Amino acid sequence: MRNVGCTDGIMGGGPKQRLLALDGLRAYAALAVIVYHAILLFDHGLIQRVLPKTFWDVDASDVWAKAWLSTFNGAAAVELFFLLSGCVLIRSLDAARGRWPSVAASFAIKRALRIYPGLIPCVAVTAAVTPSALSWGDIAGNMALWNFDVVGPSWTLQVEMLAIPLLLIVSILHRNWGAWGMLAVLVVAVIARKNQEMFVAPLLGQFGYLFILGTLVPSQVGRFTASLAKPVGWMPVVLAFVFLRQCLGGMDLVTAALGFVLLALLYHDDKAATAPVLVSRVPQFLGKVSFGIYLWNVPFFYMSYLLPKALWSLDTVTAGLIISAGIVPLSIFLATLSYRFIEVPGIMLGTRLTSLGPFGSRRLSAPEAAN
């Protein structure tokens, strides 16, 4: 799930290697989502009873579950995915050369061929193992990302596809007005959070501002932010990003800003960018296949009818941790196969298609797919 052939140094200064820390961070986020969903599997009531509340508002009996759901925070992971997409995709667009219509068309084609090949077989397998009755319309609709009735987490991929025109607008404004143009779009996107009719799709209105924040990471705005945050270090920023929203309500914009600070540190601060916990071999491998990890855990949750009855008698957290310990390696295995035999061929097909006649942006790298 990485950006093949990505050029670094765009918008942010001199040339440098692609920051592998971003891949490592994406790996942890994908794994966190699995644990998060595994705990919720054993008590769907937590979705209403615990998730919207702070630590101070939940019942004493739910504090333990709240602590684990906060640590393996699915909401924070999704925010990171969108921020990362904005960061990576604006670099891809700014690296492109050629006439703008060709650049835009090439970007959209490669984006689709990065997302759909990995999604479609996952929807098919999930539909095959689910005990619920699904219509062909449900299945085809999810494969096309018109809905997410089969693979629920694919709603994030719908947002990713909807964000294509938004990112193209940001790229145009950045080429003409620099970071000021990007900041102008960010203001509009933040307003759209509470006025979602401003965008065609409500989900884009709700989450579009995260993509725009991400596009600012490689810019001088990101560099300046990293210089201010460098004395603090990236680990305290991670902790604040994950846990602040669990202690104080109404912190969506603040935590999004913390996510931006985190990515800015990983992008511009050499010490943060070389942290072994992010750039060692295991997180790098998991980051590469994290798109598949995010998707291929879903069929296993639909197979809960195969779980032993004794597991359901355990407390929610214990049962969730046990089942996630089994699902994680299986998801990694399937994600590895998906990356090698489905996603990479899709990326290569996109490259070949957009190198033909009418497409003049041959330097446009394969747009990254968020989880």
Coordinates of C-alpha atoms in Angstrom, one line a residue, residues 198-350:
M198 CA -21.3 22.7 0.9
F199 CA -19.8 19.5 -0.6
V200 CA -21.7 17.0 -2.8
A201 CA -21.1 14.1 -0.4
P202 CA -21.7 14.4 3.3
L203 CA -18.8 12.1 4.2
L204 CA -16.4 14.3 2.2
G205 CA -17.9 17.3 4.0
Q206 CA -17.2 15.6 7.3
F207 CA -13.6 14.4 6.6
G208 CA -12.3 16.5 3.7
Y209 CA -10.5 18.9 6.0
L210 CA -8.2 16.0 7.1
F211 CA -6.9 15.5 3.5
I212 CA -6.2 19.2 3.2
L213 CA -4.3 19.3 6.5
G214 CA -2.3 16.4 5.2
T215 CA -1.4 18.3 2.0
L216 CA 0.3 20.9 4.2
V217 CA 2.6 18.5 5.9
P218 CA 5.4 18.6 3.1
S219 CA 5.0 22.4 2.8
Q220 CA 6.9 25.1 4.6
V221 CA 3.9 25.3 7.0
G222 CA 4.7 21.7 7.9
R223 CA 8.4 22.4 8.2
F224 CA 7.8 25.4 10.5
T225 CA 5.4 23.4 12.6
A226 CA 7.9 20.6 13.0
S227 CA 10.6 23.1 14.1
L228 CA 8.3 24.3 16.9
A229 CA 7.3 20.7 18.0
K230 CA 10.8 19.2 17.8
P231 CA 11.7 19.9 21.4
V232 CA 8.5 18.0 22.5
G233 CA 9.2 14.9 20.4
W234 CA 6.9 12.7 18.4
M235 CA 5.9 10.2 21.1
P236 CA 4.2 12.8 23.4
V237 CA 2.3 14.0 20.3
V238 CA 1.2 10.5 19.5
L239 CA -0.1 10.1 23.1
A240 CA -1.9 13.4 23.0
F241 CA -3.4 12.6 19.6
V242 CA -4.8 9.3 20.8
F243 CA -5.9 10.1 24.3
L244 CA -6.8 13.8 24.5
R245 CA -10.2 13.2 22.9
Q246 CA -10.9 10.5 25.5
C247 CA -10.5 13.0 28.3
L248 CA -12.1 16.1 26.9
G249 CA -15.1 16.4 24.6
G250 CA -15.3 18.5 21.5
M251 CA -11.6 18.1 20.6
D252 CA -12.0 17.0 17.0
L253 CA -10.1 19.9 15.4
V254 CA -7.5 19.9 18.2
T255 CA -6.7 16.2 17.7
A256 CA -6.7 16.6 13.9
A257 CA -4.1 19.4 14.4
L258 CA -2.1 17.1 16.6
G259 CA -2.2 14.5 13.8
F260 CA -0.8 17.2 11.5
V261 CA 1.9 18.0 14.0
L262 CA 2.8 14.3 14.2
L263 CA 3.2 13.8 10.5
A264 CA 5.1 17.1 10.2
L265 CA 7.6 15.8 12.7
L266 CA 8.0 12.5 11.0
Y267 CA 8.4 14.3 7.6
H268 CA 10.8 17.1 8.6
D269 CA 12.6 16.0 11.8
D270 CA 15.4 13.5 11.0
K271 CA 15.4 12.1 14.5
A272 CA 11.7 11.3 14.4
A273 CA 11.9 10.0 10.9
T274 CA 14.5 7.4 11.8
A275 CA 12.8 6.0 15.0
P276 CA 13.5 2.2 14.9
V277 CA 10.0 1.5 16.1
L278 CA 8.7 2.9 12.8
V279 CA 11.5 2.2 10.3
S280 CA 12.7 -1.3 11.3
R281 CA 11.9 -4.2 9.0
V282 CA 8.7 -5.5 10.6
P283 CA 6.7 -2.2 10.6
Q284 CA 8.0 -1.4 7.1
F285 CA 6.7 -4.7 5.8
L286 CA 3.4 -4.3 7.6
G287 CA 3.1 -0.7 6.3
K288 CA 3.6 -1.9 2.7
V289 CA 0.7 -4.3 3.0
S290 CA -1.4 -2.3 5.4
F291 CA -4.1 -1.6 2.9
G292 CA -4.8 -5.3 2.7
I293 CA -4.6 -5.7 6.5
Y294 CA -7.2 -3.0 6.9
L295 CA -9.6 -4.9 4.6
W296 CA -8.9 -8.6 5.0
N297 CA -9.7 -8.7 8.7
V298 CA -13.3 -8.0 7.9
P299 CA -14.3 -11.5 6.6
F300 CA -13.2 -13.1 9.9
F301 CA -15.5 -10.9 11.9
Y302 CA -18.4 -12.1 9.8
M303 CA -17.4 -15.7 10.7
S304 CA -18.1 -15.2 14.5
Y305 CA -20.5 -18.1 14.3
L306 CA -17.4 -20.4 14.2
L307 CA -16.1 -19.1 17.5
P308 CA -16.3 -21.5 20.5
K309 CA -19.1 -20.7 22.9
A310 CA -16.6 -20.4 25.8
L311 CA -15.2 -17.3 24.2
W312 CA -18.5 -15.5 24.5
S313 CA -18.5 -16.1 28.3
L314 CA -15.3 -14.1 28.8
D315 CA -15.3 -10.4 29.4
T316 CA -15.4 -8.2 26.3
V317 CA -11.7 -7.1 26.4
T318 CA -10.2 -10.5 27.0
A319 CA -12.3 -12.1 24.3
G320 CA -11.5 -9.3 21.9
L321 CA -7.7 -9.6 22.5
I322 CA -7.8 -13.3 22.1
I323 CA -9.7 -13.2 18.8
S324 CA -7.5 -10.3 17.5
A325 CA -4.4 -12.4 18.2
G326 CA -5.8 -14.9 15.7
I327 CA -7.1 -12.5 13.2
V328 CA -4.0 -10.3 12.9
P329 CA -1.7 -13.0 11.5
L330 CA -4.4 -14.3 9.2
S331 CA -5.0 -10.8 7.9
I332 CA -1.3 -10.2 7.4
F333 CA -1.1 -13.4 5.3
L334 CA -4.1 -12.5 3.1
A335 CA -2.9 -8.9 2.8
T336 CA 0.5 -10.1 1.6
L337 CA -1.1 -12.3 -1.1
S338 CA -3.4 -9.4 -2.0
Y339 CA -0.5 -7.0 -2.3
R340 CA 1.7 -9.3 -4.4
F341 CA -0.9 -10.8 -6.8
I342 CA -3.7 -8.1 -6.9
E343 CA -2.6 -4.7 -5.8
V344 CA 0.8 -4.5 -7.5
P345 CA -0.6 -5.7 -10.8
G346 CA -3.3 -3.0 -10.4
I347 CA -0.6 -0.4 -9.9
M348 CA 1.3 -1.6 -12.9
L349 CA -1.8 -1.5 -15.0
G350 CA -2.5 2.0 -14.0

